[in-house]
Amino acid sequence: MTDGTAKTELLGLPQGELERYFADLGEKPFRARQLMQWIYQRGVRDFDEMTDLSKALREKLKQTASIASPDIISRHDSSDGTVKWLFESGFGQAVETVFIPESTRGTLCISSQVGCALDCAFCATGAQGFNRNLSAAEIISQVCHAVAELPRRPNGEPAVSNVVFMGMGEPLANYRAVVPVLELLISDWAFGLSRRRVTVSTSGIVPNMDKLGDECNVSLAVSLHAPNDPLRDRIVPINKMHPIDELLDACWRYAGKHSNRFITFEYVMLKGVNDSRDHADELFRLLDGNPAKLNLIPFNPFPGTEFECSSAETIRRFQGRLRDRGLVVTTRKTRGDDIDAACGQLAGKVSDRVKVKLREKGVATA
Ligand code: SAH
Ligand code: SF4
């Protein structure tokens, strides 16, 4: 504001809050919808270009509000069509956003935190430690930026048809910023994506899975990675707080809140660690008869890791053993390898900061 008060950041505000903002300016609620269309559907950030708002309102907005734009460090294009952007996130840190084009869809993989405190043993982001939560504006601006840069599909549809929270960070440890972003992704005044095409991936912050199920009916992916507690305690340490039984109960509750909804379980294939016949059988017993799909992820190595990826033959057999008994199992194709855009490799090379462990400090309640 001209009197020195900080301007209100409008990017990332959900519709209800934007309506309250306009009400404070003495404006009608539909102004919020107009503004959302300008920002998210037309990619306009300059209030002067918002021609269906009165000149007086545009002046008021210029004085009291701002619409942030992200600082892009770099863009890399992979030979397989995958695109990776690096966004500046302060103090020499960066987060990454990856676009993966496929014949029938285009998936944008976004980050929710700078680093991650949950410290999964096989994850480059975990090895980097936790730096901070991203704001809703910083998260949604990854989508705005990708949509603005990517050409439409040949059939005229937007390049981004799906959004997954599978970049850096644990989205349910940054719940308060993630929910407004989810609202904008599915809002008809913003990105208008179907709820089924927006996926939150979590390593299992159970209380926030329940909250999410009540507040925002999007798709859920759960990083299981091990079929028993001793192994999962070791490779996904949040398991010590929310063990497998508790996690799976929360999954079935989530699925039960929304008809026809399956939970996707992610399972990273680690050679000699979680990839035996016995592991497959244990996994089958956990998931059989429940609304579950399984997605096997070939482990993506990064410098300093103790793990190796299971062989293609082991993955094929593991998949076959479960599929033969009726489980829906897919194996993820690794994309963007040549630009380090594959799962768990994100921003692994940006910084060698000292690890900061915040697990004990209430990450689950953020
Ligand atoms: N924190 C969330 C979302 C981000 S990680 C979660 O853990 O679900 C997205 C997916 O990538 C998770 O399933 C995660 O376990 C997986 N992943 C992490 N490191 C990986 C690696 N090195 N290779 C393959 N997948 C990895
Ligand atoms: Fe965090 Fe997910 Fe990596 Fe685990 S796998 S350290 S929860 S980003």
Short mmCIF file of C-alpha atoms and ligand atoms in Angstrom, two decimals:
data_model
loop_
_atom_site.label_atom_id
_atom_site.label_comp_id
_atom_site.label_asym_id
_atom_site.label_seq_id
_atom_site.Cartn_x
_atom_site.Cartn_y
_atom_site.Cartn_z
CA MET A 1 0.00 0.00 0.00
CA THR A 2 1.09 3.55 -0.46
CA ASP A 3 1.19 4.08 3.31
CA GLY A 4 3.95 1.48 3.53
CA THR A 5 1.72 -1.50 4.51
CA ALA A 6 2.70 -4.76 2.79
CA LYS A 7 0.63 -5.64 -0.26
CA THR A 8 -1.64 -8.69 -0.18
CA GLU A 9 -0.36 -11.58 -2.32
CA LEU A 10 -3.28 -12.78 -4.42
CA LEU A 11 -1.58 -15.75 -6.08
CA GLY A 12 -2.54 -18.96 -4.29
CA LEU A 13 -5.55 -17.50 -2.45
CA PRO A 14 -8.53 -19.83 -2.67
CA GLN A 15 -11.80 -18.39 -3.98
CA GLY A 16 -13.35 -17.82 -0.52
CA GLU A 17 -10.39 -15.74 0.66
CA LEU A 18 -10.27 -13.78 -2.56
CA GLU A 19 -13.97 -12.99 -2.18
CA ARG A 20 -13.33 -11.72 1.34
CA TYR A 21 -10.50 -9.59 0.01
CA PHE A 22 -12.81 -8.00 -2.57
CA ALA A 23 -15.55 -7.56 0.04
CA ASP A 24 -13.06 -5.55 2.12
CA LEU A 25 -12.54 -3.33 -0.92
CA GLY A 26 -16.33 -2.90 -1.17
CA GLU A 27 -16.55 -5.12 -4.28
CA LYS A 28 -18.93 -7.94 -5.21
CA PRO A 29 -17.83 -11.63 -4.88
CA PHE A 30 -17.84 -12.24 -8.65
CA ARG A 31 -14.73 -10.04 -8.91
CA ALA A 32 -12.83 -12.95 -7.33
CA ARG A 33 -13.90 -15.24 -10.16
CA GLN A 34 -12.91 -12.67 -12.78
CA LEU A 35 -9.50 -12.26 -11.21
CA MET A 36 -8.97 -16.02 -11.00
CA GLN A 37 -9.73 -16.38 -14.69
CA TRP A 38 -7.22 -13.66 -15.55
CA ILE A 39 -4.46 -15.17 -13.46
CA TYR A 40 -4.92 -18.90 -13.98
CA GLN A 41 -6.68 -19.22 -17.32
CA ARG A 42 -5.16 -16.33 -19.25
CA GLY A 43 -1.82 -16.11 -17.46
CA VAL A 44 -2.18 -12.34 -16.87
CA ARG A 45 -0.38 -10.80 -13.90
CA ASP A 46 -0.60 -7.11 -14.78
CA PHE A 47 -3.75 -5.51 -13.28
CA ASP A 48 -3.80 -2.97 -16.15
CA GLU A 49 -4.54 -5.79 -18.61
CA MET A 50 -7.62 -6.96 -16.67
CA THR A 51 -9.98 -5.02 -18.85
CA ASP A 52 -13.27 -6.24 -17.40
CA LEU A 53 -12.39 -4.68 -14.04
CA SER A 54 -13.15 -0.96 -13.70
CA LYS A 55 -10.25 1.44 -13.91
CA ALA A 56 -10.85 2.51 -10.31
CA LEU A 57 -10.69 -1.10 -9.11
CA ARG A 58 -7.54 -1.77 -11.07
CA GLU A 59 -5.93 1.25 -9.39
CA LYS A 60 -7.02 -0.03 -5.97
CA LEU A 61 -5.55 -3.44 -6.75
CA LYS A 62 -2.27 -1.92 -7.88
CA GLN A 63 -1.99 -0.09 -4.58
CA THR A 64 -2.99 -2.91 -2.26
CA ALA A 65 -2.20 -6.23 -3.94
CA SER A 66 0.46 -8.12 -5.85
CA ILE A 67 0.65 -11.24 -8.00
CA ALA A 68 4.00 -12.97 -7.56
CA SER A 69 5.99 -14.39 -10.42
CA PRO A 70 8.47 -17.20 -9.84
CA ASP A 71 12.23 -16.85 -10.25
CA ILE A 72 13.28 -19.44 -12.79
CA ILE A 73 16.86 -20.61 -12.55
CA SER A 74 16.83 -22.95 -15.52
CA ARG A 75 14.85 -25.14 -17.88
CA HIS A 76 16.10 -28.45 -19.24
CA ASP A 77 14.46 -30.41 -22.04
CA SER A 78 15.06 -34.16 -22.12
CA SER A 79 15.40 -36.12 -25.34
CA ASP A 80 12.18 -37.99 -24.39
CA GLY A 81 10.12 -34.77 -24.16
CA THR A 82 10.33 -34.43 -20.37
CA VAL A 83 10.88 -30.83 -19.22
CA LYS A 84 12.41 -29.84 -15.90
CA TRP A 85 12.38 -26.35 -14.38
CA LEU A 86 14.43 -25.24 -11.43
CA PHE A 87 12.80 -22.49 -9.31
CA GLU A 88 14.76 -20.26 -6.97
CA SER A 89 13.55 -20.73 -3.42
CA GLY A 90 15.95 -18.50 -1.48
CA PHE A 91 19.27 -18.98 0.33
CA GLY A 92 20.90 -20.81 -2.57
CA GLN A 93 18.14 -23.43 -2.64
CA ALA A 94 15.93 -24.53 -5.47
CA VAL A 95 12.90 -26.70 -6.08
CA GLU A 96 12.01 -28.59 -9.21
CA THR A 97 8.98 -29.09 -11.38
CA VAL A 98 8.87 -31.78 -14.05
CA PHE A 99 6.52 -32.18 -17.01
CA ILE A 100 6.09 -35.67 -18.45
CA PRO A 101 4.24 -35.85 -21.78
CA GLU A 102 2.52 -39.07 -22.77
CA SER A 103 0.26 -39.89 -25.71
CA THR A 104 -3.00 -39.41 -23.82
CA ARG A 105 -2.01 -37.02 -21.04
CA GLY A 106 0.58 -34.55 -19.80
CA THR A 107 1.57 -34.88 -16.14
CA LEU A 108 3.11 -32.07 -14.13
CA CYS A 109 5.04 -33.19 -11.07
CA ILE A 110 5.27 -30.36 -8.53
CA SER A 111 7.17 -29.69 -5.31
CA SER A 112 5.61 -28.72 -1.98
CA GLN A 113 8.68 -28.15 0.22
CA VAL A 114 12.31 -27.17 -0.11
CA GLY A 115 13.89 -30.48 0.92
CA CYS A 116 12.05 -32.92 3.17
CA ALA A 117 12.35 -33.84 6.84
CA LEU A 118 11.02 -37.38 6.56
CA ASP A 119 14.36 -38.83 5.53
CA CYS A 120 13.36 -41.89 3.53
CA ALA A 121 16.51 -43.92 3.06
CA PHE A 122 16.35 -44.11 -0.77
CA CYS A 123 15.38 -40.49 -1.55
CA ALA A 124 17.71 -37.70 -2.68
CA THR A 125 15.34 -35.05 -1.35
CA GLY A 126 15.35 -36.72 2.07
CA ALA A 127 19.15 -36.86 2.01
CA GLN A 128 19.19 -33.12 1.48
CA GLY A 129 17.29 -32.45 4.73
CA PHE A 130 14.45 -30.02 5.33
CA ASN A 131 14.74 -26.36 4.54
CA ARG A 132 11.24 -24.86 4.52
CA ASN A 133 7.64 -25.17 3.39
CA LEU A 134 6.70 -23.54 0.09
CA SER A 135 3.82 -21.06 0.21
CA ALA A 136 0.62 -21.70 -1.75
CA ALA A 137 1.77 -18.97 -4.17
CA GLU A 138 5.10 -20.74 -4.73
CA ILE A 139 3.40 -24.08 -5.32
CA ILE A 140 0.71 -22.85 -7.72
CA SER A 141 3.19 -20.68 -9.61
CA GLN A 142 4.96 -23.90 -10.71
CA VAL A 143 1.73 -24.84 -12.48
CA CYS A 144 1.17 -21.32 -13.87
CA HIS A 145 4.67 -21.26 -15.26
CA ALA A 146 4.52 -24.68 -16.90
CA VAL A 147 1.10 -23.98 -18.44
CA ALA A 148 2.38 -20.66 -19.82
CA GLU A 149 5.50 -22.18 -21.38
CA LEU A 150 4.18 -25.45 -22.77
CA PRO A 151 2.41 -25.47 -26.14
CA ARG A 152 -1.13 -26.89 -26.25
CA ARG A 153 -1.63 -30.49 -27.37
CA PRO A 154 -2.36 -31.13 -31.05
CA ASN A 155 -6.08 -31.47 -30.19
CA GLY A 156 -6.06 -27.96 -28.68
CA GLU A 157 -6.24 -29.10 -25.05
CA PRO A 158 -3.84 -27.64 -22.46
CA ALA A 159 -0.51 -29.47 -22.19
CA VAL A 160 -1.02 -30.16 -18.48
CA SER A 161 -3.90 -32.60 -17.93
CA ASN A 162 -2.71 -34.11 -14.62
CA VAL A 163 -0.90 -32.71 -11.60
CA VAL A 164 0.90 -34.92 -9.07
CA PHE A 165 2.58 -33.85 -5.82
CA MET A 166 5.54 -36.13 -6.40
CA GLY A 167 8.34 -33.59 -6.64
CA MET A 168 10.31 -32.43 -3.63
CA GLY A 169 8.78 -32.57 -0.19
CA GLU A 170 5.96 -34.21 1.70
CA PRO A 171 2.72 -32.40 0.75
CA LEU A 172 0.82 -33.50 3.85
CA ALA A 173 3.54 -31.97 6.04
CA ASN A 174 2.68 -28.63 4.37
CA TYR A 175 -1.07 -29.12 4.60
CA ARG A 176 -2.12 -25.51 5.03
CA ALA A 177 -0.47 -24.40 1.80
CA VAL A 178 -1.36 -27.51 -0.20
CA VAL A 179 -5.14 -27.42 0.31
CA PRO A 180 -5.65 -23.96 -1.33
CA VAL A 181 -3.52 -25.18 -4.24
CA LEU A 182 -5.72 -28.27 -4.62
CA GLU A 183 -8.79 -26.03 -4.63
CA LEU A 184 -7.31 -23.91 -7.42
CA LEU A 185 -6.32 -26.94 -9.47
CA ILE A 186 -9.89 -28.25 -9.50
CA SER A 187 -11.74 -24.91 -9.57
CA ASP A 188 -13.59 -24.13 -12.80
CA TRP A 189 -12.41 -20.51 -12.42
CA ALA A 190 -8.77 -21.59 -12.28
CA PHE A 191 -7.34 -24.79 -13.80
CA GLY A 192 -10.55 -26.81 -13.85
CA LEU A 193 -8.85 -30.23 -13.59
CA SER A 194 -10.92 -33.26 -12.65
CA ARG A 195 -10.29 -34.43 -9.05
CA ARG A 196 -9.14 -37.75 -10.42
CA ARG A 197 -6.36 -36.01 -12.30
CA VAL A 198 -4.90 -34.34 -9.23
CA THR A 199 -2.88 -36.67 -7.00
CA VAL A 200 -1.39 -36.05 -3.59
CA SER A 201 1.42 -38.47 -2.82
CA THR A 202 2.25 -39.07 0.84
CA SER A 203 4.60 -41.28 2.76
CA GLY A 204 1.86 -41.63 5.39
CA ILE A 205 1.06 -38.67 7.61
CA VAL A 206 -2.11 -40.33 8.84
CA PRO A 207 -3.93 -37.45 10.63
CA ASN A 208 -3.64 -35.26 7.55
CA MET A 209 -4.79 -38.07 5.25
CA ASP A 210 -8.04 -38.10 7.23
CA LYS A 211 -8.32 -34.30 7.05
CA LEU A 212 -7.67 -34.36 3.32
CA GLY A 213 -10.36 -36.99 2.83
CA ASP A 214 -12.87 -34.72 4.57
CA GLU A 215 -11.84 -31.48 2.89
CA CYS A 216 -10.66 -32.25 -0.59
CA ASN A 217 -11.62 -35.30 -2.54
CA VAL A 218 -8.57 -35.67 -4.80
CA SER A 219 -6.68 -38.84 -5.74
CA LEU A 220 -4.30 -40.26 -3.17
CA ALA A 221 -1.03 -42.10 -3.72
CA VAL A 222 0.72 -43.67 -0.74
CA SER A 223 4.43 -44.45 -0.65
CA LEU A 224 4.38 -47.90 0.92
CA HIS A 225 7.72 -49.35 -0.24
CA ALA A 226 7.78 -52.19 2.30
CA PRO A 227 5.27 -54.89 3.28
CA ASN A 228 6.18 -55.19 6.99
CA ASP A 229 6.95 -52.78 9.83
CA PRO A 230 10.59 -53.69 10.58
CA LEU A 231 11.57 -53.05 6.95
CA ARG A 232 9.37 -49.98 6.54
CA ASP A 233 10.70 -48.52 9.82
CA ARG A 234 14.13 -48.69 8.23
CA ILE A 235 13.44 -47.24 4.78
CA VAL A 236 10.42 -44.95 5.47
CA PRO A 237 11.08 -43.71 9.03
CA ILE A 238 7.65 -41.99 9.43
CA ASN A 239 6.46 -45.61 9.78
CA LYS A 240 7.67 -45.56 13.39
CA MET A 241 5.05 -42.89 14.07
CA HIS A 242 2.29 -44.35 11.87
CA PRO A 243 2.88 -48.08 11.28
CA ILE A 244 1.47 -50.03 8.34
CA ASP A 245 -1.82 -51.12 10.00
CA GLU A 246 -2.63 -47.56 10.97
CA LEU A 247 -1.62 -46.30 7.52
CA LEU A 248 -3.72 -48.84 5.65
CA ASP A 249 -6.76 -48.20 7.86
CA ALA A 250 -6.46 -44.52 6.92
CA CYS A 251 -6.20 -45.49 3.24
CA TRP A 252 -9.39 -47.55 3.31
CA ARG A 253 -11.16 -44.76 5.23
CA TYR A 254 -10.06 -42.32 2.53
CA ALA A 255 -11.24 -44.59 -0.25
CA GLY A 256 -14.51 -45.19 1.60
CA LYS A 257 -15.32 -41.49 1.65
CA HIS A 258 -15.37 -41.34 -2.13
CA SER A 259 -17.10 -43.97 -4.21
CA ASN A 260 -15.10 -45.75 -6.90
CA ARG A 261 -11.86 -44.36 -5.55
CA PHE A 262 -8.72 -46.50 -5.54
CA ILE A 263 -5.59 -45.73 -3.59
CA THR A 264 -2.38 -46.04 -5.58
CA PHE A 265 0.45 -47.61 -3.60
CA GLU A 266 3.95 -46.73 -4.67
CA TYR A 267 6.65 -49.32 -4.17
CA VAL A 268 10.24 -48.47 -5.07
CA MET A 269 12.15 -51.59 -6.18
CA LEU A 270 15.36 -51.92 -4.16
CA LYS A 271 17.66 -54.78 -5.01
CA GLY A 272 17.89 -57.37 -2.23
CA VAL A 273 15.89 -55.15 0.16
CA ASN A 274 12.17 -55.35 -0.64
CA ASP A 275 11.99 -57.29 -3.90
CA SER A 276 11.78 -61.00 -2.94
CA ARG A 277 8.93 -63.49 -3.50
CA ASP A 278 8.15 -63.33 0.21
CA HIS A 279 7.87 -59.57 0.03
CA ALA A 280 5.47 -59.89 -2.91
CA ASP A 281 3.36 -62.37 -0.95
CA GLU A 282 3.28 -60.14 2.15
CA LEU A 283 2.30 -57.21 -0.03
CA PHE A 284 -0.47 -59.24 -1.60
CA ARG A 285 -1.92 -60.06 1.81
CA LEU A 286 -1.94 -56.36 2.75
CA LEU A 287 -3.69 -55.15 -0.38
CA ASP A 288 -5.85 -58.05 -1.52
CA GLY A 289 -9.58 -57.36 -1.40
CA ASN A 290 -9.10 -53.62 -0.93
CA PRO A 291 -9.47 -50.66 -3.32
CA ALA A 292 -5.77 -50.67 -4.15
CA LYS A 293 -3.58 -50.34 -7.22
CA LEU A 294 0.13 -50.93 -7.03
CA ASN A 295 2.74 -48.92 -8.91
CA LEU A 296 6.26 -50.38 -8.90
CA ILE A 297 8.92 -47.68 -9.28
CA PRO A 298 12.39 -48.71 -10.46
CA PHE A 299 14.80 -47.12 -7.97
CA ASN A 300 16.62 -44.11 -9.40
CA PRO A 301 20.16 -44.00 -8.01
CA PHE A 302 21.87 -40.79 -6.91
CA PRO A 303 25.40 -40.09 -5.70
CA GLY A 304 26.15 -41.54 -2.28
CA THR A 305 23.18 -43.91 -2.07
CA GLU A 306 23.63 -47.38 -0.58
CA PHE A 307 20.82 -48.85 -2.74
CA GLU A 308 20.64 -50.36 -6.19
CA CYS A 309 17.65 -50.90 -8.43
CA SER A 310 16.24 -54.42 -8.71
CA SER A 311 16.94 -56.05 -12.08
CA ALA A 312 14.34 -55.74 -14.83
CA GLU A 313 13.75 -59.47 -14.54
CA THR A 314 13.11 -59.28 -10.76
CA ILE A 315 10.67 -56.40 -11.27
CA ARG A 316 8.88 -58.34 -14.01
CA ARG A 317 8.54 -61.42 -11.80
CA PHE A 318 7.44 -59.39 -8.77
CA GLN A 319 4.78 -57.71 -10.88
CA GLY A 320 3.68 -61.02 -12.43
CA ARG A 321 3.34 -62.75 -9.08
CA LEU A 322 0.93 -60.08 -7.84
CA ARG A 323 -0.88 -59.58 -11.13
CA ASP A 324 -1.54 -63.31 -11.53
CA ARG A 325 -3.51 -63.22 -8.30
CA GLY A 326 -5.66 -60.33 -9.46
CA LEU A 327 -3.95 -57.19 -8.16
CA VAL A 328 -3.74 -54.23 -10.54
CA VAL A 329 0.00 -53.64 -10.84
CA THR A 330 1.90 -51.30 -13.13
CA THR A 331 5.61 -50.54 -13.41
CA ARG A 332 6.54 -46.90 -13.85
CA LYS A 333 8.64 -46.03 -16.85
CA THR A 334 11.59 -43.90 -15.89
CA ARG A 335 11.53 -40.61 -17.78
CA GLY A 336 13.87 -37.66 -18.01
CA ASP A 337 16.90 -39.69 -16.93
CA ASP A 338 19.30 -37.59 -18.97
CA ILE A 339 18.30 -34.41 -17.08
CA ASP A 340 18.06 -35.97 -13.58
CA ALA A 341 14.30 -35.49 -13.57
CA ALA A 342 13.39 -38.98 -12.40
CA CYS A 343 11.66 -39.59 -9.04
CA GLY A 344 13.86 -39.06 -6.04
CA GLN A 345 16.63 -37.38 -8.01
CA LEU A 346 15.05 -33.96 -7.88
CA ALA A 347 17.37 -31.13 -6.93
CA GLY A 348 19.76 -33.68 -5.52
CA LYS A 349 22.63 -31.77 -6.98
CA VAL A 350 21.60 -28.26 -6.03
CA SER A 351 23.04 -28.06 -2.60
CA ASP A 352 25.09 -30.02 -0.11
CA ARG A 353 23.59 -28.28 2.89
CA VAL A 354 24.05 -29.88 6.25
CA LYS A 355 21.14 -32.16 6.99
CA VAL A 356 18.54 -30.62 9.29
CA LYS A 357 16.38 -33.11 11.09
CA LEU A 358 12.99 -31.75 12.08
CA ARG A 359 11.14 -35.03 12.44
CA GLU A 360 10.80 -34.64 16.20
CA LYS A 361 9.59 -31.08 15.81
CA GLY A 362 6.02 -31.68 14.78
CA VAL A 363 6.34 -32.06 11.02
CA ALA A 364 3.18 -34.14 11.08
CA THR A 365 1.16 -31.23 12.47
CA ALA A 366 2.25 -28.56 9.98
N1 SAH B 1 6.88 -37.10 -0.13
C1 SAH B 1 5.91 -37.69 -0.96
C2 SAH B 1 5.92 -37.19 -2.39
C3 SAH B 1 7.24 -36.94 -3.04
S1 SAH B 1 8.24 -38.33 -3.42
C4 SAH B 1 6.03 -39.21 -0.92
O1 SAH B 1 7.02 -39.71 -0.40
O2 SAH B 1 5.09 -39.87 -1.37
C5 SAH B 1 7.39 -39.06 -4.82
C6 SAH B 1 7.67 -40.55 -4.99
O3 SAH B 1 9.02 -40.79 -5.40
C7 SAH B 1 7.47 -41.33 -3.70
O4 SAH B 1 6.78 -42.53 -3.91
C8 SAH B 1 8.91 -41.60 -3.31
O5 SAH B 1 9.00 -42.67 -2.42
C9 SAH B 1 9.54 -41.86 -4.66
N2 SAH B 1 11.01 -41.83 -4.63
C10 SAH B 1 11.80 -41.13 -3.79
N3 SAH B 1 13.10 -41.37 -4.05
C11 SAH B 1 13.13 -42.23 -5.10
C12 SAH B 1 14.18 -42.82 -5.86
N4 SAH B 1 15.47 -42.55 -5.61
N5 SAH B 1 13.85 -43.64 -6.88
C13 SAH B 1 12.55 -43.88 -7.16
N6 SAH B 1 11.52 -43.34 -6.49
C14 SAH B 1 11.80 -42.52 -5.47
FE1 SF4 B 2 10.27 -36.91 1.76
FE2 SF4 B 2 8.81 -38.34 -0.02
FE3 SF4 B 2 11.53 -38.25 -0.17
FE4 SF4 B 2 10.35 -39.58 1.82
S1 SF4 B 2 10.23 -40.05 -0.38
S2 SF4 B 2 12.11 -38.16 2.02
S3 SF4 B 2 8.58 -38.29 2.23
S4 SF4 B 2 10.13 -36.53 -0.46
#
